[in-house]
PDB file of C-alpha atoms in Angstrom:
ATOM      1  CA  GLY Y   1      -0.835   1.211 -19.112  1.00  0.00           C
ATOM      2  CA  GLN Y   2      -1.684   2.013 -15.527  1.00  0.00           C
ATOM      3  CA  ASN Y   3      -0.961   5.389 -14.027  1.00  0.00           C
ATOM      4  CA  ILE Y   4      -1.891   7.125 -10.808  1.00  0.00           C
ATOM      5  CA  ASP Y   5      -0.755  10.733 -10.387  1.00  0.00           C
ATOM      6  CA  GLN Y   6      -0.731  12.887  -7.305  1.00  0.00           C
ATOM      7  CA  PRO Y   7       1.375  15.880  -6.240  1.00  0.00           C
ATOM      8  CA  THR Y   8       4.698  15.079  -4.627  1.00  0.00           C
ATOM      9  CA  GLU Y   9       4.499  17.540  -1.749  1.00  0.00           C
ATOM     10  CA  MET Y  10       2.107  20.021  -0.205  1.00  0.00           C
ATOM     11  CA  THR Y  11       2.406  22.413   2.713  1.00  0.00           C
ATOM     12  CA  ALA Y  12      -0.495  23.800   4.731  1.00  0.00           C
ATOM     13  CA  THR Y  13      -1.068  25.654   7.980  1.00  0.00           C
ATOM     14  CA  GLU Y  14      -2.498  24.215  11.163  1.00  0.00           C
ATOM     15  CA  GLY Y  15      -6.263  24.777  11.297  1.00  0.00           C
ATOM     16  CA  ALA Y  16      -6.575  25.201   7.538  1.00  0.00           C
ATOM     17  CA  ILE Y  17      -8.140  22.993   4.851  1.00  0.00           C
ATOM     18  CA  VAL Y  18      -6.088  21.130   2.263  1.00  0.00           C
ATOM     19  CA  GLN Y  19      -7.154  19.193  -0.827  1.00  0.00           C
ATOM     20  CA  ILE Y  20      -4.933  16.460  -2.268  1.00  0.00           C
ATOM     21  CA  ASN Y  21      -5.790  15.519  -5.840  1.00  0.00           C
ATOM     22  CA  CYS Y  22      -5.355  12.190  -7.592  1.00  0.00           C
ATOM     23  CA  THR Y  23      -5.901  11.255 -11.215  1.00  0.00           C
ATOM     24  CA  TYR Y  24      -5.822   7.688 -12.435  1.00  0.00           C
ATOM     25  CA  GLN Y  25      -5.823   5.579 -15.567  1.00  0.00           C
ATOM     26  CA  THR Y  26      -6.096   1.893 -14.780  1.00  0.00           C
ATOM     27  CA  SER Y  27      -7.118  -1.230 -16.658  1.00  0.00           C
ATOM     28  CA  GLY Y  28      -9.658  -2.221 -14.012  1.00  0.00           C
ATOM     29  CA  PHE Y  29     -11.568  -0.337 -11.356  1.00  0.00           C
ATOM     30  CA  ASN Y  30     -13.325  -1.695  -8.301  1.00  0.00           C
ATOM     31  CA  GLY Y  31     -12.770   1.293  -6.065  1.00  0.00           C
ATOM     32  CA  LEU Y  32     -10.348   3.969  -4.932  1.00  0.00           C
ATOM     33  CA  PHE Y  33      -8.615   4.133  -1.574  1.00  0.00           C
ATOM     34  CA  TRP Y  34      -6.745   6.752   0.367  1.00  0.00           C
ATOM     35  CA  TYR Y  35      -4.153   5.607   2.882  1.00  0.00           C
ATOM     36  CA  GLN Y  36      -2.168   7.628   5.393  1.00  0.00           C
ATOM     37  CA  GLN Y  37       1.462   6.811   6.113  1.00  0.00           C
ATOM     38  CA  HIS Y  38       3.496   8.482   8.848  1.00  0.00           C
ATOM     39  CA  ALA Y  39       7.258   8.422   8.460  1.00  0.00           C
ATOM     40  CA  GLY Y  40       8.691   5.042   9.384  1.00  0.00           C
ATOM     41  CA  GLU Y  41       5.284   3.431   9.751  1.00  0.00           C
ATOM     42  CA  ALA Y  42       3.000   1.238   7.653  1.00  0.00           C
ATOM     43  CA  PRO Y  43       0.176   2.755   5.598  1.00  0.00           C
ATOM     44  CA  THR Y  44      -3.239   2.761   7.254  1.00  0.00           C
ATOM     45  CA  PHE Y  45      -6.646   2.921   5.594  1.00  0.00           C
ATOM     46  CA  LEU Y  46      -8.414   6.282   5.473  1.00  0.00           C
ATOM     47  CA  SER Y  47     -11.232   6.071   2.961  1.00  0.00           C
ATOM     48  CA  TYR Y  48     -12.833   4.135   0.129  1.00  0.00           C
ATOM     49  CA  ASN Y  49     -14.927   5.350  -2.810  1.00  0.00           C
ATOM     50  CA  VAL Y  50     -16.559   3.116  -5.371  1.00  0.00           C
ATOM     51  CA  LEU Y  51     -19.428   5.353  -6.517  1.00  0.00           C
ATOM     52  CA  ASP Y  52     -19.225   8.964  -7.664  1.00  0.00           C
ATOM     53  CA  GLY Y  53     -19.577  11.541  -4.960  1.00  0.00           C
ATOM     54  CA  LEU Y  54     -18.305  12.563  -1.592  1.00  0.00           C
ATOM     55  CA  GLU Y  55     -17.660  10.309   1.386  1.00  0.00           C
ATOM     56  CA  GLU Y  56     -17.223  12.106   4.693  1.00  0.00           C
ATOM     57  CA  LYS Y  57     -15.572  10.705   7.774  1.00  0.00           C
ATOM     58  CA  GLY Y  58     -14.908  13.221  10.515  1.00  0.00           C
ATOM     59  CA  ARG Y  59     -12.274  15.748   9.425  1.00  0.00           C
ATOM     60  CA  PHE Y  60     -11.509  13.742   6.284  1.00  0.00           C
ATOM     61  CA  SER Y  61     -13.591  13.554   3.110  1.00  0.00           C
ATOM     62  CA  SER Y  62     -12.896  11.817  -0.179  1.00  0.00           C
ATOM     63  CA  PHE Y  63     -14.444  12.511  -3.561  1.00  0.00           C
ATOM     64  CA  LEU Y  64     -14.596  10.387  -6.687  1.00  0.00           C
ATOM     65  CA  SER Y  65     -15.502  11.045 -10.309  1.00  0.00           C
ATOM     66  CA  ARG Y  66     -15.155   7.821 -12.287  1.00  0.00           C
ATOM     67  CA  SER Y  67     -15.861   9.452 -15.651  1.00  0.00           C
ATOM     68  CA  LYS Y  68     -12.969  11.874 -15.107  1.00  0.00           C
ATOM     69  CA  GLY Y  69     -10.644   9.381 -13.422  1.00  0.00           C
ATOM     70  CA  TYR Y  70     -10.293  11.835 -10.561  1.00  0.00           C
ATOM     71  CA  SER Y  71     -10.391  11.813  -6.800  1.00  0.00           C
ATOM     72  CA  TYR Y  72      -9.440  14.141  -4.007  1.00  0.00           C
ATOM     73  CA  LEU Y  73      -8.882  13.850  -0.291  1.00  0.00           C
ATOM     74  CA  LEU Y  74      -9.989  16.835   1.770  1.00  0.00           C
ATOM     75  CA  LEU Y  75      -8.543  17.381   5.223  1.00  0.00           C
ATOM     76  CA  LYS Y  76     -10.212  19.983   7.419  1.00  0.00           C
ATOM     77  CA  GLU Y  77      -9.045  21.646  10.641  1.00  0.00           C
ATOM     78  CA  LEU Y  78      -5.513  20.501  10.019  1.00  0.00           C
ATOM     79  CA  GLN Y  79      -3.493  19.334  12.986  1.00  0.00           C
ATOM     80  CA  MET Y  80       0.242  18.864  13.288  1.00  0.00           C
ATOM     81  CA  LYS Y  81      -0.279  15.108  13.515  1.00  0.00           C
ATOM     82  CA  ASP Y  82      -1.713  15.174   9.966  1.00  0.00           C
ATOM     83  CA  SER Y  83       1.834  15.651   8.658  1.00  0.00           C
ATOM     84  CA  ALA Y  84       2.258  12.403   6.730  1.00  0.00           C
ATOM     85  CA  SER Y  85       2.205  10.911   3.254  1.00  0.00           C
ATOM     86  CA  TYR Y  86      -1.179  10.331   1.652  1.00  0.00           C
ATOM     87  CA  LEU Y  87      -1.397   7.492  -0.828  1.00  0.00           C
ATOM     88  CA  CYS Y  88      -4.019   7.256  -3.552  1.00  0.00           C
ATOM     89  CA  ALA Y  89      -4.662   3.663  -4.651  1.00  0.00           C
ATOM     90  CA  VAL Y  90      -6.979   1.908  -7.094  1.00  0.00           C
ATOM     91  CA  ILE Y  91      -8.188  -1.651  -6.685  1.00  0.00           C
ATOM     92  CA  GLY Y  92      -8.971  -3.665  -9.796  1.00  0.00           C
ATOM     93  CA  GLY Y  93      -9.672  -7.356  -9.423  1.00  0.00           C
ATOM     94  CA  PHE Y  94      -7.292  -8.687  -6.800  1.00  0.00           C
ATOM     95  CA  LYS Y  95      -4.657  -5.988  -7.257  1.00  0.00           C
ATOM     96  CA  THR Y  96      -4.271  -2.628  -5.571  1.00  0.00           C
ATOM     97  CA  ILE Y  97      -2.044  -0.164  -7.415  1.00  0.00           C
ATOM     98  CA  PHE Y  98      -0.638   2.892  -5.649  1.00  0.00           C
ATOM     99  CA  GLY Y  99       0.370   6.374  -6.659  1.00  0.00           C
ATOM    100  CA  ALA Y 100       3.729   7.658  -5.454  1.00  0.00           C
ATOM    101  CA  GLY Y 101       2.106   9.481  -2.542  1.00  0.00           C
ATOM    102  CA  THR Y 102       1.811  13.108  -1.456  1.00  0.00           C
ATOM    103  CA  ARG Y 103       3.898  14.300   1.474  1.00  0.00           C
ATOM    104  CA  LEU Y 104       1.907  16.806   3.479  1.00  0.00           C
ATOM    105  CA  PHE Y 105       3.705  19.194   5.804  1.00  0.00           C
ATOM    106  CA  VAL Y 106       1.552  20.977   8.368  1.00  0.00           C
ATOM    107  CA  LYS Y 107       3.163  24.068   9.838  1.00  0.00           C
ATOM    108  CA  ALA Y 108       2.180  26.018  12.922  1.00  0.00           C
TER     109      ALA Y 108
ATOM    110  CA  ASP K   1      -6.734  -6.462  17.130  1.00  0.00           C
ATOM    111  CA  VAL K   2      -5.932  -7.444  13.564  1.00  0.00           C
ATOM    112  CA  LYS K   3      -2.333  -8.041  12.812  1.00  0.00           C
ATOM    113  CA  VAL K   4       0.113  -8.563   9.975  1.00  0.00           C
ATOM    114  CA  THR K   5       3.539  -9.497  11.268  1.00  0.00           C
ATOM    115  CA  GLN K   6       6.763  -9.375   9.300  1.00  0.00           C
ATOM    116  CA  SER K   7       9.631 -11.424  10.628  1.00  0.00           C
ATOM    117  CA  SER K   8      12.409  -8.847  10.464  1.00  0.00           C
ATOM    118  CA  ARG K   9      12.329  -5.053  10.699  1.00  0.00           C
ATOM    119  CA  TYR K  10      15.896  -4.585   9.505  1.00  0.00           C
ATOM    120  CA  LEU K  11      18.185  -6.859   7.511  1.00  0.00           C
ATOM    121  CA  VAL K  12      21.630  -6.385   6.012  1.00  0.00           C
ATOM    122  CA  LYS K  13      22.705  -8.899   3.405  1.00  0.00           C
ATOM    123  CA  ARG K  14      25.532  -9.277   0.915  1.00  0.00           C
ATOM    124  CA  THR K  15      25.188  -9.390  -2.847  1.00  0.00           C
ATOM    125  CA  GLY K  16      24.388 -12.918  -3.993  1.00  0.00           C
ATOM    126  CA  GLU K  17      22.913 -14.089  -0.704  1.00  0.00           C
ATOM    127  CA  LYS K  18      19.509 -15.747  -0.584  1.00  0.00           C
ATOM    128  CA  VAL K  19      17.033 -13.735   1.457  1.00  0.00           C
ATOM    129  CA  PHE K  20      13.743 -14.832   3.002  1.00  0.00           C
ATOM    130  CA  LEU K  21      11.143 -12.337   4.184  1.00  0.00           C
ATOM    131  CA  GLU K  22       8.292 -13.864   6.136  1.00  0.00           C
ATOM    132  CA  CYS K  23       4.812 -12.484   6.684  1.00  0.00           C
ATOM    133  CA  VAL K  24       2.007 -13.861   8.852  1.00  0.00           C
ATOM    134  CA  GLN K  25      -1.552 -12.557   9.193  1.00  0.00           C
ATOM    135  CA  ASP K  26      -4.123 -13.538  11.789  1.00  0.00           C
ATOM    136  CA  MET K  27      -7.269 -12.283  10.041  1.00  0.00           C
ATOM    137  CA  ASP K  28      -8.004 -15.358   7.910  1.00  0.00           C
ATOM    138  CA  HIS K  29      -7.621 -13.210   4.795  1.00  0.00           C
ATOM    139  CA  GLU K  30      -7.634 -14.859   1.398  1.00  0.00           C
ATOM    140  CA  ASN K  31      -5.345 -12.330  -0.287  1.00  0.00           C
ATOM    141  CA  MET K  32      -1.756 -11.517   0.570  1.00  0.00           C
ATOM    142  CA  PHE K  33       0.657  -9.133  -1.137  1.00  0.00           C
ATOM    143  CA  TRP K  34       4.291  -8.090  -1.225  1.00  0.00           C
ATOM    144  CA  TYR K  35       5.173  -4.506  -2.127  1.00  0.00           C
ATOM    145  CA  ARG K  36       8.402  -2.605  -2.134  1.00  0.00           C
ATOM    146  CA  GLN K  37       8.492   1.082  -1.336  1.00  0.00           C
ATOM    147  CA  ASP K  38      11.145   3.435  -2.660  1.00  0.00           C
ATOM    148  CA  PRO K  39      11.345   7.239  -2.421  1.00  0.00           C
ATOM    149  CA  GLY K  40       9.588   8.918  -5.321  1.00  0.00           C
ATOM    150  CA  LEU K  41       8.219   5.637  -6.658  1.00  0.00           C
ATOM    151  CA  GLY K  42       5.662   4.755  -4.010  1.00  0.00           C
ATOM    152  CA  LEU K  43       4.517   1.208  -3.387  1.00  0.00           C
ATOM    153  CA  ARG K  44       5.086  -1.206  -6.237  1.00  0.00           C
ATOM    154  CA  LEU K  45       3.481  -4.637  -6.294  1.00  0.00           C
ATOM    155  CA  ILE K  46       5.932  -7.538  -6.521  1.00  0.00           C
ATOM    156  CA  TYR K  47       3.704 -10.601  -6.128  1.00  0.00           C
ATOM    157  CA  PHE K  48       0.339 -11.444  -4.691  1.00  0.00           C
ATOM    158  CA  SER K  49      -1.597 -14.559  -3.747  1.00  0.00           C
ATOM    159  CA  TYR K  50      -5.347 -15.048  -3.600  1.00  0.00           C
ATOM    160  CA  ASP K  51      -5.290 -18.570  -2.189  1.00  0.00           C
ATOM    161  CA  VAL K  52      -2.988 -21.170  -0.721  1.00  0.00           C
ATOM    162  CA  LYS K  53      -0.366 -22.317  -3.237  1.00  0.00           C
ATOM    163  CA  MET K  54      -1.602 -19.707  -5.732  1.00  0.00           C
ATOM    164  CA  LYS K  55       0.605 -16.806  -6.799  1.00  0.00           C
ATOM    165  CA  GLU K  56       0.419 -14.071  -9.378  1.00  0.00           C
ATOM    166  CA  LYS K  57       3.090 -11.686 -10.627  1.00  0.00           C
ATOM    167  CA  GLY K  58       2.683  -8.051  -9.841  1.00  0.00           C
ATOM    168  CA  ASP K  59       4.338  -5.183 -11.672  1.00  0.00           C
ATOM    169  CA  ILE K  60       7.966  -5.878 -10.709  1.00  0.00           C
ATOM    170  CA  PRO K  61       8.434  -9.636 -10.111  1.00  0.00           C
ATOM    171  CA  GLU K  62      11.911  -9.959 -11.613  1.00  0.00           C
ATOM    172  CA  GLY K  63      14.464 -11.216  -9.104  1.00  0.00           C
ATOM    173  CA  TYR K  64      11.816 -12.359  -6.633  1.00  0.00           C
ATOM    174  CA  SER K  65       9.760 -15.454  -5.920  1.00  0.00           C
ATOM    175  CA  VAL K  66       7.083 -16.219  -3.337  1.00  0.00           C
ATOM    176  CA  SER K  67       5.650 -19.115  -1.413  1.00  0.00           C
ATOM    177  CA  ARG K  68       2.268 -19.590   0.186  1.00  0.00           C
ATOM    178  CA  GLU K  69       2.006 -23.018   1.760  1.00  0.00           C
ATOM    179  CA  LYS K  70      -0.477 -21.966   4.439  1.00  0.00           C
ATOM    180  CA  LYS K  71      -3.264 -19.415   4.322  1.00  0.00           C
ATOM    181  CA  GLU K  72      -1.773 -17.227   7.021  1.00  0.00           C
ATOM    182  CA  ARG K  73       1.804 -17.143   5.736  1.00  0.00           C
ATOM    183  CA  PHE K  74       3.288 -15.522   2.615  1.00  0.00           C
ATOM    184  CA  SER K  75       7.026 -15.530   2.042  1.00  0.00           C
ATOM    185  CA  LEU K  76       9.091 -13.389  -0.298  1.00  0.00           C
ATOM    186  CA  ILE K  77      12.356 -14.876  -1.548  1.00  0.00           C
ATOM    187  CA  LEU K  78      15.273 -13.108  -3.157  1.00  0.00           C
ATOM    188  CA  GLU K  79      17.223 -15.934  -4.768  1.00  0.00           C
ATOM    189  CA  SER K  80      20.381 -13.878  -5.230  1.00  0.00           C
ATOM    190  CA  ALA K  81      20.192 -10.452  -3.644  1.00  0.00           C
ATOM    191  CA  SER K  82      21.466  -7.460  -5.577  1.00  0.00           C
ATOM    192  CA  THR K  83      22.126  -3.888  -4.500  1.00  0.00           C
ATOM    193  CA  ASN K  84      19.129  -2.598  -6.467  1.00  0.00           C
ATOM    194  CA  GLN K  85      16.914  -4.680  -4.190  1.00  0.00           C
ATOM    195  CA  THR K  86      17.795  -2.464  -1.241  1.00  0.00           C
ATOM    196  CA  SER K  87      14.384  -1.192  -0.227  1.00  0.00           C
ATOM    197  CA  MET K  88      11.532  -1.224   2.267  1.00  0.00           C
ATOM    198  CA  TYR K  89       9.403  -4.326   1.801  1.00  0.00           C
ATOM    199  CA  LEU K  90       5.796  -4.227   2.931  1.00  0.00           C
ATOM    200  CA  CYS K  91       3.509  -7.212   3.298  1.00  0.00           C
ATOM    201  CA  ALA K  92      -0.251  -6.735   3.262  1.00  0.00           C
ATOM    202  CA  SER K  93      -3.379  -8.844   3.432  1.00  0.00           C
ATOM    203  CA  SER K  94      -7.018  -8.319   2.551  1.00  0.00           C
ATOM    204  CA  SER K  95     -10.283 -10.174   2.351  1.00  0.00           C
ATOM    205  CA  LEU K  96     -12.096 -10.542  -0.945  1.00  0.00           C
ATOM    206  CA  PRO K  97     -13.813  -7.336  -2.115  1.00  0.00           C
ATOM    207  CA  GLY K  98     -17.560  -7.537  -1.771  1.00  0.00           C
ATOM    208  CA  GLN K  99     -19.471  -9.415   0.910  1.00  0.00           C
ATOM    209  CA  GLY K 100     -19.138  -6.450   3.233  1.00  0.00           C
ATOM    210  CA  SER K 101     -15.452  -5.869   2.528  1.00  0.00           C
ATOM    211  CA  THR K 102     -13.879  -3.093   0.484  1.00  0.00           C
ATOM    212  CA  GLY K 103     -10.733  -5.113  -0.043  1.00  0.00           C
ATOM    213  CA  GLU K 104      -8.734  -2.607   2.002  1.00  0.00           C
ATOM    214  CA  LEU K 105      -5.176  -3.608   2.734  1.00  0.00           C
ATOM    215  CA  PHE K 106      -3.779  -4.268   6.192  1.00  0.00           C
ATOM    216  CA  PHE K 107      -0.050  -3.759   6.259  1.00  0.00           C
ATOM    217  CA  GLY K 108       2.785  -5.138   8.304  1.00  0.00           C
ATOM    218  CA  GLU K 109       5.391  -2.828   9.822  1.00  0.00           C
ATOM    219  CA  GLY K 110       7.790  -3.354   6.942  1.00  0.00           C
ATOM    220  CA  SER K 111      11.209  -4.920   6.508  1.00  0.00           C
ATOM    221  CA  ARG K 112      14.041  -2.607   5.563  1.00  0.00           C
ATOM    222  CA  LEU K 113      16.562  -4.584   3.533  1.00  0.00           C
ATOM    223  CA  THR K 114      20.027  -3.307   2.736  1.00  0.00           C
ATOM    224  CA  VAL K 115      22.109  -5.266   0.230  1.00  0.00           C
ATOM    225  CA  LEU K 116      25.816  -4.482   0.310  1.00  0.00           C
TER     226      LEU K 116
END
């Protein structure tokens, strides 16, 4: 079967660093995405990993280990506007399958 | 500015009614998708299409059908709406992975359907 697991909720403080983990078991793998979704809005693309290692983009970084079926999203210098849901997703063939998402609360 | 447009943001329908959700994209993408999003369950794939007149079942196709007569338009049809189809419906499109594309999804704003 296909399964993508990530924590349901996390809370962090403004200015801090937070790491959101994702583990996956899927029948196909052509890459792993992270999307951000603010309440009441559509998901938007954050990052893409297809090879093992770390991809850095400003305050956000994403890591992938294909052998372990594991990824994380690292958010640095947290801001209040980072309060949102973060969706881990795996693309295999034409299909993208999502985890249930992690709601991140950033407090002052 | 790339755009995926869903025809209705909010709909209220009665059990047994036929419901059409329309989605149009202006990016000339080959692939189009319909997801539903429910609290605690995340986005679940209903149907997708990788070409005009082509359709493939996703993980939860029961009670739904789709139509793709033109490349830019992908419709989701609920033949006889039921209360358990109350949900947020999200349309997305993407280009083919490879050839400079990751296959990332571009989403519409969503259609919140309530079935009474």
